[in-house]
XYZ file of N, CA, C and O in Angstrom:
420
model
N -28.863 2.414 42.332
C -28.509 1.646 43.402
C -28.034 2.339 44.671
O -28.473 2.187 45.700
N -26.853 2.962 44.515
C -26.276 3.700 45.448
C -27.153 4.863 46.127
O -27.063 5.143 47.222
N -27.942 5.385 45.090
C -28.900 6.519 45.681
C -29.901 5.898 46.503
O -30.142 6.655 47.449
N -30.319 4.787 46.395
C -31.412 4.200 47.236
C -30.784 4.062 48.554
O -31.494 4.206 49.619
N -29.677 3.353 48.690
C -28.982 2.904 49.966
C -28.649 4.322 50.626
O -28.840 4.466 51.824
N -28.028 5.354 49.845
C -27.675 6.623 50.491
C -28.932 7.420 50.983
O -28.917 8.040 52.088
N -30.043 7.150 50.398
C -31.227 8.018 50.726
C -31.840 7.374 52.070
O -32.340 8.223 52.824
N -31.491 6.015 52.389
C -31.932 5.482 53.599
C -30.994 6.029 54.697
O -31.547 6.495 55.781
N -29.713 5.823 54.432
C -28.573 6.355 55.536
C -28.944 7.810 55.821
O -28.722 8.236 56.909
N -29.031 8.629 54.828
C -29.124 10.118 54.950
C -30.649 10.705 54.683
O -30.786 11.648 54.054
N -31.508 9.765 55.154
C -33.025 10.416 54.801
C -33.307 11.752 55.218
O -33.785 12.656 54.593
N -32.999 12.011 56.418
C -33.251 13.346 57.021
C -32.673 14.369 56.170
O -33.192 15.505 56.014
N -31.445 14.467 56.002
C -30.738 15.360 55.136
C -31.373 15.407 53.655
O -31.489 16.551 53.100
N -31.708 14.330 53.058
C -32.287 14.290 51.746
C -33.579 14.983 52.002
O -34.031 15.809 50.890
N -34.325 14.800 52.930
C -35.742 15.303 52.960
C -35.701 16.739 53.158
O -36.470 17.411 52.819
N -34.489 17.064 53.766
C -34.446 18.670 53.988
C -34.066 19.333 52.585
O -34.562 20.448 52.337
N -33.160 18.615 51.867
C -32.751 19.235 50.524
C -33.946 19.099 49.666
O -33.874 19.951 48.708
N -34.602 18.114 49.586
C -35.716 17.819 48.462
C -37.081 17.670 49.342
O -37.382 16.468 49.724
N -37.709 18.752 49.740
C -38.922 18.602 50.642
C -39.956 17.686 50.075
O -40.669 17.225 50.929
N -40.069 17.437 48.785
C -41.102 16.492 48.091
C -40.793 15.132 48.222
O -41.340 14.272 47.846
N -39.520 14.899 48.857
C -39.046 13.454 48.994
C -39.655 12.882 50.380
O -39.233 13.049 51.218
N -40.664 11.990 50.025
C -41.458 11.456 51.143
C -40.949 10.184 51.527
O -40.124 9.504 50.661
N -41.533 9.576 52.595
C -41.043 8.312 53.205
C -41.686 7.170 52.079
O -40.995 6.062 51.868
N -42.644 7.484 51.510
C -43.256 6.518 50.509
C -42.451 6.599 49.192
O -42.184 5.491 48.661
N -41.822 7.635 48.846
C -40.863 7.471 47.683
C -39.386 6.912 48.148
O -38.907 6.391 47.440
N -39.179 7.011 49.417
C -38.046 6.260 49.822
C -38.201 4.819 49.712
O -37.307 4.133 49.367
N -39.195 4.389 50.150
C -39.665 2.785 50.000
C -39.683 2.464 48.639
O -39.165 1.485 48.201
N -40.268 3.327 47.637
C -40.214 2.936 46.292
C -38.784 2.917 45.803
O -38.458 1.907 44.979
N -37.958 3.792 46.287
C -36.582 3.911 45.785
C -35.776 2.662 46.376
O -35.023 2.050 45.595
N -36.091 2.198 47.551
C -35.346 0.930 47.995
C -35.970 -0.279 47.212
O -35.125 -0.959 46.852
N -37.282 -0.215 46.836
C -37.731 -1.443 45.965
C -37.079 -1.346 44.629
O -36.655 -2.305 44.173
N -36.843 -0.267 44.163
C -36.174 -0.036 42.841
C -34.748 -0.360 42.848
O -34.295 -1.079 41.951
N -33.996 -0.148 44.040
C -32.623 -0.585 44.049
C -32.665 -2.188 44.193
O -31.890 -2.873 43.491
N -33.664 -2.678 44.857
C -33.671 -4.111 45.085
C -33.848 -4.859 43.751
O -33.252 -5.714 43.281
N -35.034 -4.265 42.923
C -35.138 -4.730 41.713
C -33.961 -4.692 40.660
O -33.714 -5.647 39.965
N -33.292 -3.488 40.685
C -32.178 -3.459 39.867
C -30.988 -4.355 40.250
O -30.447 -5.047 39.391
N -30.809 -4.607 41.489
C -29.719 -5.651 41.907
C -29.992 -7.020 41.489
O -29.294 -7.680 41.008
N -31.372 -7.334 41.736
C -31.773 -8.774 41.423
C -31.863 -8.846 39.889
O -31.569 -9.977 39.471
N -32.214 -7.851 39.208
C -32.317 -7.976 37.743
C -30.884 -8.044 37.220
O -30.608 -8.927 36.187
N -29.916 -7.414 37.710
C -28.543 -7.651 37.193
C -28.021 -9.065 37.559
O -27.337 -9.736 36.727
N -28.385 -9.534 38.579
C -28.053 -10.914 38.902
C -28.752 -11.917 37.924
O -27.991 -12.960 37.459
N -29.981 -11.684 37.645
C -30.618 -12.483 36.509
C -29.897 -12.376 35.093
O -29.906 -13.432 34.518
N -29.399 -11.140 34.855
C -28.579 -11.117 33.529
C -27.572 -11.821 33.559
O -26.914 -12.573 32.704
N -26.612 -11.802 34.697
C -25.568 -12.753 35.016
C -25.940 -14.223 34.845
O -25.012 -15.023 34.450
N -27.128 -14.600 35.073
C -27.486 -15.998 35.201
C -28.167 -16.186 33.748
O -28.992 -17.251 33.490
N -28.034 -15.290 32.682
C -28.630 -15.403 31.302
C -30.119 -15.411 31.299
O -30.659 -16.266 30.442
N -30.753 -14.700 32.027
C -32.201 -14.605 32.042
C -32.618 -13.295 31.431
O -32.123 -12.255 31.914
N -33.390 -13.211 30.195
C -33.770 -12.104 29.377
C -34.569 -11.084 30.409
O -34.657 -9.963 30.408
N -35.419 -11.785 31.366
C -36.343 -10.968 32.302
C -35.474 -9.909 33.101
O -35.877 -8.955 33.463
N -34.109 -10.273 33.341
C -33.364 -9.311 34.090
C -33.099 -8.201 33.338
O -33.265 -7.137 33.988
N -33.126 -8.098 31.991
C -32.986 -6.822 31.301
C -34.173 -6.067 31.410
O -34.046 -4.803 31.782
N -35.356 -6.655 31.419
C -36.516 -5.903 31.601
C -36.691 -5.354 32.902
O -37.315 -4.434 33.247
N -36.165 -6.077 33.976
C -36.256 -5.530 35.318
C -35.478 -4.382 35.393
O -35.868 -3.601 36.380
N -34.174 -4.422 34.909
C -33.474 -3.135 35.011
C -34.229 -1.969 34.329
O -34.062 -0.869 34.883
N -34.908 -2.308 33.205
C -35.509 -1.210 32.649
C -36.747 -0.653 33.643
O -36.908 0.567 33.706
N -37.343 -1.595 34.266
C -38.392 -1.206 35.127
C -37.818 -0.434 36.328
O -38.291 0.738 36.730
N -36.747 -0.868 36.883
C -36.116 0.023 37.882
C -35.622 1.280 37.466
O -35.802 2.382 38.146
N -35.136 1.485 36.193
C -34.837 2.927 35.731
C -36.122 3.691 35.556
O -36.194 4.938 35.825
N -37.336 3.133 35.081
C -38.547 3.883 35.038
C -39.025 4.293 36.368
O -39.698 5.312 36.609
N -38.927 3.332 37.318
C -39.398 3.768 38.631
C -38.395 4.941 39.184
O -38.948 5.844 39.871
N -37.123 4.965 38.824
C -36.316 6.161 39.239
C -36.699 7.349 38.548
O -36.672 8.497 38.989
N -37.177 7.335 37.376
C -37.760 8.409 36.535
C -38.913 9.004 37.239
O -39.090 10.235 37.645
N -39.854 8.193 37.798
C -41.082 8.380 38.459
C -40.707 9.114 39.838
O -41.262 10.070 40.215
N -39.693 8.498 40.559
C -39.394 9.090 41.792
C -38.733 10.527 41.559
O -39.153 11.343 42.544
N -37.953 10.533 40.633
C -37.307 11.897 40.424
C -38.491 12.879 40.097
O -38.455 14.147 40.503
N -39.475 12.496 39.230
C -40.516 13.415 38.923
C -41.324 13.849 40.074
O -41.636 15.011 40.307
N -41.714 12.865 40.950
C -42.531 13.082 42.238
C -41.775 13.972 43.191
O -42.322 14.743 43.918
N -40.454 13.874 43.166
C -39.454 14.488 44.078
C -39.396 15.949 43.614
O -38.894 16.722 44.428
N -39.702 16.261 42.377
C -39.417 17.454 41.905
C -38.075 17.906 41.450
O -37.727 18.883 41.186
N -37.288 16.608 41.143
C -35.843 16.893 40.842
C -35.673 16.234 39.397
O -34.473 16.243 38.815
N -36.711 15.978 38.647
C -36.532 15.369 37.264
C -36.028 16.558 36.307
O -36.607 17.522 36.380
N -34.976 16.280 35.724
C -34.529 17.192 34.731
C -33.911 16.456 33.378
O -33.768 15.179 33.380
N -33.547 17.188 32.634
C -33.063 16.481 31.325
C -31.747 15.690 31.458
O -31.658 14.610 30.867
N -30.902 16.007 32.469
C -29.711 15.044 32.672
C -30.054 13.642 33.336
O -29.519 12.734 32.950
N -31.204 13.623 34.092
C -31.625 12.416 34.513
C -32.152 11.516 33.400
O -32.018 10.552 33.242
N -33.015 12.134 32.556
C -33.490 11.370 31.484
C -32.494 10.895 30.438
O -32.458 9.704 29.996
N -31.564 11.756 29.942
C -30.415 11.456 29.196
C -29.640 10.341 29.845
O -29.271 9.300 29.303
N -29.201 10.424 31.247
C -28.619 9.362 31.827
C -29.059 8.089 31.705
O -28.419 6.976 31.632
N -30.406 8.072 32.110
C -31.092 6.727 32.096
C -31.154 6.224 30.629
O -30.922 5.074 30.354
N -31.388 7.069 29.661
C -31.379 6.570 28.194
C -29.890 6.069 27.952
O -29.831 5.029 27.250
N -28.864 6.640 28.300
C -27.444 6.194 27.960
C -27.444 4.877 28.707
O -26.850 3.760 28.020
N -27.770 4.795 29.976
C -27.598 3.367 30.704
C -28.419 2.272 30.073
O -27.769 1.174 29.955
N -29.533 2.600 29.463
C -30.316 1.478 28.733
C -29.560 1.056 27.487
O -29.433 -0.061 27.120
N -29.217 2.080 26.846
C -28.407 1.936 25.535
C -27.112 1.053 25.791
O -26.867 0.156 25.050
N -26.402 1.505 26.743
C -25.199 0.736 27.112
C -25.428 -0.833 27.407
O -24.805 -1.636 27.023
N -26.548 -0.855 28.229
C -26.717 -2.442 28.612
C -27.172 -3.161 27.383
O -26.606 -4.231 27.286
N -27.961 -2.637 26.628
C -28.456 -3.357 25.503
C -27.266 -3.471 24.509
O -27.009 -4.563 23.899
N -26.435 -2.396 24.435
C -25.169 -2.570 23.467
C -24.238 -3.764 23.941
O -23.767 -4.451 23.228
N -24.158 -3.763 25.363
C -23.099 -4.769 25.902
C -23.838 -6.216 25.584
O -23.077 -7.171 25.176
N -25.151 -6.323 25.574
C -25.740 -7.629 25.311
C -25.620 -8.040 23.795
O -26.008 -9.148 23.370
N -25.209 -7.050 23.060
C -25.236 -7.124 21.545
C -23.676 -7.801 21.162
O -23.521 -8.003 20.069
N -22.807 -7.716 22.092
C -21.473 -8.081 21.911
C -21.428 -9.586 21.533
O -22.129 -10.529 22.238
N -20.722 -9.956 20.423
C -20.879 -11.369 20.072
C -19.603 -12.254 20.468
O -18.585 -11.593 20.661
N -20.088 -13.422 20.880
C -18.853 -14.399 21.103
C -19.311 -15.621 20.329
O -20.241 -16.116 20.188
N -18.322 -16.148 19.484
C -18.537 -17.162 18.482
C -19.643 -17.065 17.550
O -20.465 -17.810 17.330
N -19.846 -15.672 17.312
C -20.873 -15.196 16.308
C -22.268 -15.050 16.893
O -23.242 -14.867 16.124
N -22.514 -15.269 18.277
C -23.703 -15.196 18.817
C -23.762 -14.002 19.923
O -22.828 -14.052 20.711
N -24.627 -13.163 19.649
C -24.753 -12.069 20.717
C -25.179 -12.486 22.049
O -25.935 -13.518 22.097
N -24.830 -11.686 23.030
C -25.304 -12.001 24.451
C -26.867 -12.046 24.533
O -27.300 -12.675 25.227
N -27.490 -11.210 23.791
C -28.880 -10.944 23.844
C -29.542 -12.329 23.473
O -30.444 -12.690 24.015
N -28.932 -12.951 22.369
C -29.427 -14.137 21.849
C -29.213 -15.335 22.926
O -29.864 -16.417 22.733
N -28.143 -15.214 23.735
C -27.952 -16.302 24.630
C -28.749 -16.141 25.863
O -28.993 -17.227 26.698
N -29.495 -15.113 26.065
C -30.461 -14.829 27.203
C -31.566 -15.818 27.096
O -32.170 -15.838 25.936
N -31.894 -16.544 28.190
C -33.186 -17.432 28.131
C -34.401 -16.713 28.330
O -34.401 -15.647 28.923
N -35.581 -17.225 27.669
C -36.599 -16.323 28.018
C -37.144 -16.483 29.361
O -37.475 -16.727 30.060
């Protein structure tokens, strides 16, 4: 999320440091940040679609990192951990029912 906003504010510096980071990738990163924010909002509204939106945003981030030439194992592990944490949090039970089961289709 913060990366997308920071990339807009500091695009010239980002493009200087990462020459393969194009304006097209910048637009895609902004879209990814919007998808992630909206998806988190949907999760708070108990919509299962929000979980899958967050996953989509993470895969967009992987694609952007790959096309920018900055994809590394730390990025992949970090995204895997974030997905695992989100799913794990949704498995926490309240009154014997997990958050995942409370999400509406």
